[in-house]
XYZ file of C-alpha atoms in Angstrom:
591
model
C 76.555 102.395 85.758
C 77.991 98.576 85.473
C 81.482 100.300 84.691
C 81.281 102.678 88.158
C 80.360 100.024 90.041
C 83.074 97.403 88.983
C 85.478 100.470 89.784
C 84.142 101.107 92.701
C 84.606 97.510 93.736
C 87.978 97.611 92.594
C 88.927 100.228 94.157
C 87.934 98.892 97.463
C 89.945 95.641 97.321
C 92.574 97.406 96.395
C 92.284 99.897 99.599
C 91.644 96.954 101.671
C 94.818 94.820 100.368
C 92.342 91.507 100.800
C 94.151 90.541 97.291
C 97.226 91.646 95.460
C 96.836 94.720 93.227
C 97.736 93.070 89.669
C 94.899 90.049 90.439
C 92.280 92.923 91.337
C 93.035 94.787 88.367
C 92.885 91.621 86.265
C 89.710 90.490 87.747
C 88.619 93.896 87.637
C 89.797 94.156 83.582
C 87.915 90.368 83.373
C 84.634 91.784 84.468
C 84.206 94.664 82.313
C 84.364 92.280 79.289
C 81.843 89.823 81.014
C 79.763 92.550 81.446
C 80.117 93.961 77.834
C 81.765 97.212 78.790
C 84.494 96.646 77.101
C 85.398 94.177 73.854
C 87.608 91.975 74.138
C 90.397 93.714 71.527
C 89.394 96.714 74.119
C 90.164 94.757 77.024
C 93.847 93.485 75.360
C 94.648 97.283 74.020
C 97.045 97.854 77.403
C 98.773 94.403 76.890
C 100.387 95.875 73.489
C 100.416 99.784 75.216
C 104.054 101.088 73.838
C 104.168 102.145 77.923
C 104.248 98.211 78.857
C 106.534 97.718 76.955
C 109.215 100.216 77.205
C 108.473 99.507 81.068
C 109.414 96.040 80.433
C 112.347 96.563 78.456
C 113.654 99.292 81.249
C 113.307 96.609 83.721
C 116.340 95.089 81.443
C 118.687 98.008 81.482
C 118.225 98.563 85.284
C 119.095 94.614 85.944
C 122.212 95.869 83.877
C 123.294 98.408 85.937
C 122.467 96.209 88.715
C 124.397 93.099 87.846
C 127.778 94.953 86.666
C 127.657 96.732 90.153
C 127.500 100.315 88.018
C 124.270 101.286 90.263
C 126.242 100.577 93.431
C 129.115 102.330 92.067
C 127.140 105.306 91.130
C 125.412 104.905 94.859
C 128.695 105.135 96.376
C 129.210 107.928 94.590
C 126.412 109.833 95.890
C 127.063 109.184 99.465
C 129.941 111.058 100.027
C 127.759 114.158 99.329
C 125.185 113.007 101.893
C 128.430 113.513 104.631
C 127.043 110.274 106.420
C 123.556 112.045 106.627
C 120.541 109.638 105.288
C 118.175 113.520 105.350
C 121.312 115.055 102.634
C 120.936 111.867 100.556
C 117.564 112.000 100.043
C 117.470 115.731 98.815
C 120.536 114.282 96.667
C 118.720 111.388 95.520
C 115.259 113.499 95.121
C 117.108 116.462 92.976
C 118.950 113.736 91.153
C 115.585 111.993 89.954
C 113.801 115.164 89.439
C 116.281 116.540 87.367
C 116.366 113.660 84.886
C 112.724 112.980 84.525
C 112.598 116.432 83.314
C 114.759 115.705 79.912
C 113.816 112.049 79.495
C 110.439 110.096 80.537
C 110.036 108.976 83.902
C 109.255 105.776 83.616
C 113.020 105.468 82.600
C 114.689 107.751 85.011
C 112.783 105.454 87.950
C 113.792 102.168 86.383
C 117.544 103.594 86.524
C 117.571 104.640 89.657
C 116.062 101.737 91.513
C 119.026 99.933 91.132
C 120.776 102.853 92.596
C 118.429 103.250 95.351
C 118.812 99.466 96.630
C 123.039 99.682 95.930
C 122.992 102.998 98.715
C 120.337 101.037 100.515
C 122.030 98.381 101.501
C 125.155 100.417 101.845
C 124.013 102.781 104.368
C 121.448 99.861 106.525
C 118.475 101.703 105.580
C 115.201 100.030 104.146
C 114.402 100.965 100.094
C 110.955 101.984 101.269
C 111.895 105.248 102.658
C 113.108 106.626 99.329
C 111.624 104.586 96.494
C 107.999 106.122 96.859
C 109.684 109.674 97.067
C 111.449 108.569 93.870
C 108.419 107.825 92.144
C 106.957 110.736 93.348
C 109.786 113.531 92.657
C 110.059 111.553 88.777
C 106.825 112.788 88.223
C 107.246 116.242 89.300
C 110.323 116.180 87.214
C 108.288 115.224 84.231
C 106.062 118.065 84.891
C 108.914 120.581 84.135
C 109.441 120.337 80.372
C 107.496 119.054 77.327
C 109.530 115.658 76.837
C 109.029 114.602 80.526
C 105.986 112.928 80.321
C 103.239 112.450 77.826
C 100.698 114.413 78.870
C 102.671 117.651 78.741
C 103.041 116.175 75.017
C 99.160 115.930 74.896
C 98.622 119.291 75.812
C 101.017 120.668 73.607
C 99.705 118.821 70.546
C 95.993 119.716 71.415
C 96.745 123.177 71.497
C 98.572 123.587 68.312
C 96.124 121.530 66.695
C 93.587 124.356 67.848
C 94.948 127.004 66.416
C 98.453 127.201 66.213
C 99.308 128.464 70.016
C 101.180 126.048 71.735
C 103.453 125.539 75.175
C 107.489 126.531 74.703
C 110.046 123.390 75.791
C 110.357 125.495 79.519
C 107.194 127.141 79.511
C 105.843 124.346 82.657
C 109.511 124.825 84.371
C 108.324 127.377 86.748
C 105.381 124.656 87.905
C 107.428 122.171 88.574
C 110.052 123.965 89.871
C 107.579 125.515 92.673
C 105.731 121.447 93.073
C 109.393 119.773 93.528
C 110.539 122.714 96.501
C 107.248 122.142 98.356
C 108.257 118.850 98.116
C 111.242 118.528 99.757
C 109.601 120.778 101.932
C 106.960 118.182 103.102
C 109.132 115.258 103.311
C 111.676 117.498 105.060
C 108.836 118.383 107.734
C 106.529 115.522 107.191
C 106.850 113.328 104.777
C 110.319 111.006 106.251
C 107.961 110.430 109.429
C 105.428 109.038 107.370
C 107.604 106.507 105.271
C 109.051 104.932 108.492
C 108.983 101.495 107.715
C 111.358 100.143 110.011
C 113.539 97.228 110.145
C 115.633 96.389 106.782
C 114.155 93.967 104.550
C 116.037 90.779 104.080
C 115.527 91.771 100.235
C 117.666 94.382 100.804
C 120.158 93.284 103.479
C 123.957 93.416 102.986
C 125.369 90.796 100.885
C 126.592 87.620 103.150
C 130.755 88.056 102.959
C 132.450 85.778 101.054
C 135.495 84.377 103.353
C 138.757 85.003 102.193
C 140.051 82.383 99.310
C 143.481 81.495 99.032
C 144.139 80.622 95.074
C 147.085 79.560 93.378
C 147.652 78.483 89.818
C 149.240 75.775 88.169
C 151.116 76.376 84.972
C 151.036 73.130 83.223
C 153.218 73.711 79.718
C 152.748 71.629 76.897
C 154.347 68.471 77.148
C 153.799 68.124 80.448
C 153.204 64.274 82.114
C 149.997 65.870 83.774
C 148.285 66.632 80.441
C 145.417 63.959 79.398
C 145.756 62.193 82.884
C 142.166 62.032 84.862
C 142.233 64.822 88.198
C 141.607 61.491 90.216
C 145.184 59.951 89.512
C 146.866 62.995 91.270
C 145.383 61.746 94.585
C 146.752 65.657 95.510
C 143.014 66.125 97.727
C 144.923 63.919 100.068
C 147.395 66.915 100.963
C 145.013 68.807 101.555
C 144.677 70.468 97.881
C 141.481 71.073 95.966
C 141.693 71.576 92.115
C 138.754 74.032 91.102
C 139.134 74.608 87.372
C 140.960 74.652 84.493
C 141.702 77.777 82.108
C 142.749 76.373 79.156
C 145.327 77.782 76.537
C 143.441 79.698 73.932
C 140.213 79.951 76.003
C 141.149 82.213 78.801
C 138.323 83.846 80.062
C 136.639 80.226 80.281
C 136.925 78.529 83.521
C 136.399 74.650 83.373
C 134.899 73.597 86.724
C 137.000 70.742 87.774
C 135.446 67.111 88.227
C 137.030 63.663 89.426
C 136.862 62.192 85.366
C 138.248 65.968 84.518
C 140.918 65.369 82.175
C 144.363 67.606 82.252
C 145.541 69.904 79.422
C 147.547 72.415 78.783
C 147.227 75.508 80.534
C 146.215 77.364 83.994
C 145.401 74.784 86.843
C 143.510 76.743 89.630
C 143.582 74.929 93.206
C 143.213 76.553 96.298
C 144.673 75.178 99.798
C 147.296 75.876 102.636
C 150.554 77.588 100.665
C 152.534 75.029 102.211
C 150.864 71.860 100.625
C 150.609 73.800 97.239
C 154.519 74.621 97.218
C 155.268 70.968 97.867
C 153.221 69.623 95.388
C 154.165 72.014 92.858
C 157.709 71.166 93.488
C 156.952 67.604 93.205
C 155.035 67.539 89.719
C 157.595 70.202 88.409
C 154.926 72.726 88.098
C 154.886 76.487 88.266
C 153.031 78.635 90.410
C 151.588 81.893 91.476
C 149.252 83.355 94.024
C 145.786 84.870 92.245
C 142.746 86.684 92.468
C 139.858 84.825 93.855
C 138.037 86.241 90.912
C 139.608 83.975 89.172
C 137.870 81.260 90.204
C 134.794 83.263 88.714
C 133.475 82.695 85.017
C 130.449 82.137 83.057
C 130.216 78.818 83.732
C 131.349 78.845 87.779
C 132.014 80.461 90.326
C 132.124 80.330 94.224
C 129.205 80.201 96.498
C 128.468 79.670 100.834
C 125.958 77.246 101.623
C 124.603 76.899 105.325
C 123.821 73.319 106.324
C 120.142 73.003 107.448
C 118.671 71.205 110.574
C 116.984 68.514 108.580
C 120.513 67.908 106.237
C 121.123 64.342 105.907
C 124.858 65.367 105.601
C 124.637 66.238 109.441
C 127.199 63.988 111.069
C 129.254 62.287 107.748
C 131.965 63.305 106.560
C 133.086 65.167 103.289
C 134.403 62.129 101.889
C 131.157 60.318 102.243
C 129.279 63.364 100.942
C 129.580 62.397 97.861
C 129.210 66.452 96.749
C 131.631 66.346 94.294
C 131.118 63.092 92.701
C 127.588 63.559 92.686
C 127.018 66.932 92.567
C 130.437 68.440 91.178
C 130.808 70.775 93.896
C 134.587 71.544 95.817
C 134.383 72.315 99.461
C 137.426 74.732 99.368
C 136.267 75.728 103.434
C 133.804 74.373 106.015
C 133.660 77.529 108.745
C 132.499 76.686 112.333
C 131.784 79.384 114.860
C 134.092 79.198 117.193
C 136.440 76.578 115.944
C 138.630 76.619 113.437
C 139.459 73.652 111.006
C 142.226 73.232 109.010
C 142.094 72.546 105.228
C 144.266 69.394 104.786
C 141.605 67.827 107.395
C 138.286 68.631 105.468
C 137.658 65.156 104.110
C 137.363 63.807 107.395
C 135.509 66.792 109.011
C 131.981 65.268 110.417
C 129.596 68.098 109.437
C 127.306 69.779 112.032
C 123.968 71.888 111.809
C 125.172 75.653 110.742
C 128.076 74.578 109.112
C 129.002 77.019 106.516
C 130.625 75.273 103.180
C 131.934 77.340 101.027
C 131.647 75.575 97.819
C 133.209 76.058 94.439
C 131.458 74.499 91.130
C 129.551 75.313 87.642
C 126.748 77.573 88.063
C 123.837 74.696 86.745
C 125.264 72.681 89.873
C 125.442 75.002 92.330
C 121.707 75.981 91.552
C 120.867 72.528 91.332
C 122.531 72.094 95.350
C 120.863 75.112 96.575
C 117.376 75.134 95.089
C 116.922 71.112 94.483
C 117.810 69.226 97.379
C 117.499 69.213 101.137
C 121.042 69.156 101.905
C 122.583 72.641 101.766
C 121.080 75.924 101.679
C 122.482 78.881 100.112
C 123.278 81.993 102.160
C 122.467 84.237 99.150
C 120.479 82.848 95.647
C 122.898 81.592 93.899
C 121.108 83.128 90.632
C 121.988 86.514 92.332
C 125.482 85.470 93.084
C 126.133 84.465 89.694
C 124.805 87.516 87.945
C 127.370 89.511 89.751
C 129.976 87.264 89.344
C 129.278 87.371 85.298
C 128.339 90.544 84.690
C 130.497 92.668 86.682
C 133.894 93.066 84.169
C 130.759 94.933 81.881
C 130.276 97.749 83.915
C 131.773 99.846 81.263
C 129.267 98.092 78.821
C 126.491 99.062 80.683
C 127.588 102.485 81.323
C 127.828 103.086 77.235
C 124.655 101.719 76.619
C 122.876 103.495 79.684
C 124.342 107.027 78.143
C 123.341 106.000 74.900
C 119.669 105.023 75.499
C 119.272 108.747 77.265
C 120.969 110.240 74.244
C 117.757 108.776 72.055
C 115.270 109.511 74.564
C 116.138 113.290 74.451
C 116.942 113.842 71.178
C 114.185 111.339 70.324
C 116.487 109.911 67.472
C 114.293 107.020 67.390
C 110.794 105.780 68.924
C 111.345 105.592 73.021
C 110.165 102.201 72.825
C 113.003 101.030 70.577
C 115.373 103.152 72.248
C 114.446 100.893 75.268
C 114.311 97.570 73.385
C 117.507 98.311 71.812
C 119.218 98.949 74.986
C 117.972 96.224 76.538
C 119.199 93.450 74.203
C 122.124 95.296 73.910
C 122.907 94.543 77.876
C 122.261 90.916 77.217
C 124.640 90.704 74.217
C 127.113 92.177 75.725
C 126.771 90.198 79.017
C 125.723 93.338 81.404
C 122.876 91.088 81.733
C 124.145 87.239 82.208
C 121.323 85.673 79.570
C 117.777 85.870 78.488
C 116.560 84.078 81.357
C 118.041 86.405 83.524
C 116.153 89.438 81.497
C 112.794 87.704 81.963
C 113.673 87.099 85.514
C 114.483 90.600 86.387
C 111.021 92.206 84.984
C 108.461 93.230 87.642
C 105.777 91.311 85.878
C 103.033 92.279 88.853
C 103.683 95.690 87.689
C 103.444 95.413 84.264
C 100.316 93.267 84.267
C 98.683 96.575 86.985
C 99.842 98.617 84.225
C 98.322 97.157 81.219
C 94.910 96.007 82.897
C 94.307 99.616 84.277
C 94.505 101.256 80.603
C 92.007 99.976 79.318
C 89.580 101.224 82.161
C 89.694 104.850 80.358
C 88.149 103.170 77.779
C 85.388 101.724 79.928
C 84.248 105.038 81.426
C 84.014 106.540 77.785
C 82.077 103.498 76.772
C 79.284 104.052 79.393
C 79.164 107.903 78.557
C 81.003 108.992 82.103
C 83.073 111.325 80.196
C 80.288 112.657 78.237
C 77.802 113.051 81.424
C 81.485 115.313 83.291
C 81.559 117.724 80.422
C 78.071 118.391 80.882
C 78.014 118.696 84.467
C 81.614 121.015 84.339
C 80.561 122.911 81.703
C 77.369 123.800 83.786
C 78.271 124.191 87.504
C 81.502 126.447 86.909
C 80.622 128.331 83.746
C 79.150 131.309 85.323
C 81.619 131.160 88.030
C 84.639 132.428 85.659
C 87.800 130.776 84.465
C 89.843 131.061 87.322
C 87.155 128.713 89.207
C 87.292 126.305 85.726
C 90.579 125.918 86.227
C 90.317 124.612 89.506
C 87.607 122.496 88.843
C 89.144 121.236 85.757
C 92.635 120.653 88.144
C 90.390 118.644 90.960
C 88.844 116.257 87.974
C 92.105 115.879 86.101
C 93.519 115.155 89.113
C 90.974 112.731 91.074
C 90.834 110.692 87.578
C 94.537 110.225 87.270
C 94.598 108.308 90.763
C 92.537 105.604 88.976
C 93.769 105.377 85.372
C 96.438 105.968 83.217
C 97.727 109.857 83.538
C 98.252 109.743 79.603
C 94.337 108.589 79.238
C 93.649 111.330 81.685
C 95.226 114.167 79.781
C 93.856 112.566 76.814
C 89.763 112.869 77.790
C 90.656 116.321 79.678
C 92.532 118.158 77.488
C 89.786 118.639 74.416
C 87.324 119.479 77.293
C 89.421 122.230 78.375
C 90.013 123.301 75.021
C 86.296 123.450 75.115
C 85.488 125.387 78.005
C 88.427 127.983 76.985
C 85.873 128.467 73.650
C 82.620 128.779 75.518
C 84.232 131.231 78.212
C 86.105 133.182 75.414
C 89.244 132.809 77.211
C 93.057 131.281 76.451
C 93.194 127.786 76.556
C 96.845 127.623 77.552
C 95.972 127.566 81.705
C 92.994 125.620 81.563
C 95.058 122.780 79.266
C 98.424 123.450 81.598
C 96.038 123.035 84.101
C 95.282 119.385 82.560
C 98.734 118.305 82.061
C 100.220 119.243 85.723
C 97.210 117.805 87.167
C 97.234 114.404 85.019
C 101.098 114.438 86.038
C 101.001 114.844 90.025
C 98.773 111.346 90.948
C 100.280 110.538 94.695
C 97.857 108.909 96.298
C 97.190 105.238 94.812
C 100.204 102.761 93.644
C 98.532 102.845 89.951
C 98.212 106.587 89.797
C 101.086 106.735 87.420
C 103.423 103.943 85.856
C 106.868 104.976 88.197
C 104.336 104.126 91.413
C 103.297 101.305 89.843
C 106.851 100.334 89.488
C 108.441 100.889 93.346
C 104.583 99.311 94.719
C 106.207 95.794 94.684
C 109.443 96.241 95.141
C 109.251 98.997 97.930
C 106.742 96.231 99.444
C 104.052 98.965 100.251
C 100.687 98.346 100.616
C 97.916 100.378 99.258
C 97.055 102.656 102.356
C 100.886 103.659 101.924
C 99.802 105.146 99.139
C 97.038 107.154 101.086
C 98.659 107.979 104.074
C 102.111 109.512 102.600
C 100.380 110.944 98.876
C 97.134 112.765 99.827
C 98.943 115.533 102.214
C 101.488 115.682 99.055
C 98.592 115.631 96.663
C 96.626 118.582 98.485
C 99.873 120.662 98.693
C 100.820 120.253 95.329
C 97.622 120.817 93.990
C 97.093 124.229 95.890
C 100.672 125.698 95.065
C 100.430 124.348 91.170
C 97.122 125.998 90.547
C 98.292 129.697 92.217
C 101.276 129.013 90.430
C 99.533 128.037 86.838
C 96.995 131.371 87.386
C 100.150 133.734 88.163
C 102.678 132.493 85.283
C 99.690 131.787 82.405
C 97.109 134.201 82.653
C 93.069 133.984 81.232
């Protein structure tokens, strides 16, 4: 009783949105050990859940994708067969998703594609909302369609050989899910879109701020050159309007040094940016070499180039750039300050007074630019400069991630190895190759509100077993729909599986369910295969709560839904699902 009423509670709050969904579940998760309902090595049991952590470790791999640009490549990709239509990319998207959740779990195909789903989000102007719920929805239909797709088809498969040696063929569920995924597209086609309009754009989501065009030039200082082991402050060249960004040093050239006033010359590539005027003439006047570059050059590990917006309450408003003191102090170069509707020429900016919406675009080593943007009052990044340094990094891997995203589905098919490690290993495997920029970034990029849903729902299966809830349904099942013949079992049996998967994990659902339909099949003298089919599409199609299945659990926060979401767009999917899957299950598997 204690354990139905704590779930009831928690159920409420988490219709009601009064608190987020990962503190109800935890307080929720709290109070059943308080109350004794569940021990406390009970309690911890979803913490260490191999599901937590392979969703963890796919929250790696997608930052992978995500970093290199590979998701927004891919995204781009897809559009073209959408013909400028946002209705043709979703049924692209939704096939996409379905299809792949069918050969490898879910869970995995979701954290992929979420990456992809925010690349052609921000792409086409559209929010994320409007297709990462269908995502989560149309990966679990997916998983529905073959035996590896999601674990309780695996439940039901093992619980019926275990009986007696009949058991459910790789494709036997295709036809289910094949019916489940037309109707739909069907009701998001007729319905469903109308539903999940959400509006304006997030800012989450918004197009990356441009980065003005850079005008880079290198130095080619040879060895034995007067420059090399003088101090950048000698040159006294930021007085012709030149600014000296970084060194790449002989024998270290994917390294850029960030350049300081103490930075001492050597031998090697000088970057400097400025008018091509003032560059030629100093070049000619050292005796240097030069030659136009990329402005990705200026981009490394270490630095890189990032706009900064100068606040109302900046205490650089009205001083100059000299008196700044940003590069001294702060070892940033101003290679641009941008003014609407005036335009100010680079050999001037030392004595530019700064104004309120200035735009500096400002050159310097990650730490500092981080420092600048998330530190101090004076400048305020247009775009986080963790973000902008991520992509900066990570992008000349996109091959790197590519291997290792091909790879990691190659073991979760052919299950080569546990999925977990298939994860872990392809997750470490993006940070070592630097897909993913460095640890910190990895912890950074997991959805830790999701995980922590995740892993304080499990153990709630746990709790209703505890208190004899499961016992008391097999009783009551076993007794209202006996007489009433199997076809009417299976539907009760659907409804149950169903209505219990909303709340907890679908894998503990198929777990309590599927021995109980193996159960009524013996007392009715009938096959067990529809009743447990019956268990595993039901535990599989959860719609209508954001913790009905881990992929839901996975968009809730980012797709920045709120519970009745859930409700509103899920339960007419739920009761059409449910209705075609069970006519479909009594036609295809018969008594």
């Amino acid at each position: 009783m204690i354990t139905l009423i704590i779930l009831a509670i928690m159920i409420v709050y988490f219709i009601g949105g009064w608190l987020r969904a990962d503190l109800v579940a935890l307080l929720g998760l709290l109070a059943l050990v308080l109350t004794n309902q569940l021990t406390p090595v009970e309690a911890m049991a979803g913490f260490s859940n191999p599901v937590v952590l392979m969703i963890a470790g796919l929250f790696i791999v997608g930052a992978g994708l995500f970093h290199t640009g590979l998701a927004e490549r891919v995204g781009a990709g897809m559009i073209p067969y959408a013909k400028g239509s946002e209705v043709r990319l979703f049924f692209v998207l939704m096939v996409t998703v379905t299809f792949l959740s069918s050969l490898m779990s879910n869970t995995g195909t979701v954290a992929l594609l979420i990456p992809v789903v925010l690349a052609m989000s921000r792409q086409l102007g559209t929010s994320p909302a409007k297709l990462l719920m269908p995502l989560a929805f149309f990966s679990s239909i997916g998983g529905t369609m073959t035996i590896i797709g999601t674990p309780p088809n695996l439940v039901a498969a093992e619980v019926l050989r275990s009986a007696g040696g009949q058991t459910i063929g790789f494709f036997s569920l295709l036809p289910v899910g094949l019916v489940a995924a037309a109707v739909g597209l069907l009701y998001f086609y007729v319905i469903g879109n109308r539903l999940l309009d959400v509006g304006d754009v997030p800012e989450s989501v918004a197009s990356h701020p441009m980065m003005p065009p850079l005008s880079v030039y290198a130095f080619h200082v040879q060895k034995g050159h007067p420059l090399i082991g003088r101090e950048l402050r000698e040159t006294l060249w930021s007085r012709h309007g030149l600014t000296v960004l970084g060194e790449r040093r002989k024998g270290l050239a994917h390294r850029l040094h960030a350049a300081r006033a103490d930075t001492v010359l050597h031998e090697g590539r000088l970057l400097v940016s400025g008018a091509e005027e003032d560059v030629h003439r100093i070049a000619r006047q050292e005796g240097l070499r030069y030659e136009h570059v990329s402005p990705r050059d200026v981009y490394g590990k270490e630095a890189g180039v990032v706009v900064f917006t100068i606040p109302a309450d900046s205490p650089l408003i009205g001083r100059c750039l000299k008196e700044s003191r940003l590069r001294n102090r702060y070892g940033l170069n101003v290679l641009r300050v941008i003014r609407p509707n005036e335009e100010i020429a680079m050999t001037k900016l030392k004595d530019v007074r700064l104004e309120q919406g200035d735009m500096l675009v400002a050159q310097g080593e990650w730490g500092d630019l981080e420092k600048v943007g998330d530190e101090t009052h004076l400048l305020l990044a247009n775009e986080r400069v963790t973000d902008v340094a991520n992509r900066a990094v990570s992008e000349r891997h996109q091959l790197a991630a590519g291997i290792i995203m091909a790879a990691m589905v190659a073991l979760l098919v052919f299950e080569w190895v546990d999925p977990t490690v298939a994860v872990w290993l392809a997750a470490l495997a993006m940070v070592l190759t630097g897909a993913v920029r460095h640890m910190d970034v990895a912890y950074q990029s997991i959805q830790w509100s999701s995980l922590l849903l995740i892993a304080a729902m499990i153990p709630v299966g746990q709790a209703l077993e505890n208190a004899g809830v499961m016992a008391w349904l097999v009783t009551w099942m076993s007794e209202s729909f006996g007489r009433a013949g199997p076809a009417w079992v299976l539907i009760a049996i659907f409804v149950a599986t169903m209505m219990l998967s909303q709340i907890i994990s679908n894998t503990a659902t198929a777990v309590l369910f599927a021995p109980l339909a193996l159960s009524l099949a013996s007392a009715l003298d009938v096959s067990p295969v529809p009743l447990v089919v019956a268990v595993a599409i039901a535990a599989s199609l959860a719609f209508m709560t954001p913790f009905g299945s881990p992929t839901n659990a996975m968009v809730f926060g980012i797709g920045g839904y709120r519970f009745f979401d859930f409700v509103k767009v899920g339960l007419p999917l739920q009761v059409v699902t449910a209705i075609i899957a069970i006519f479909t299950i009594l036609l295809i598997f018969p008594f």
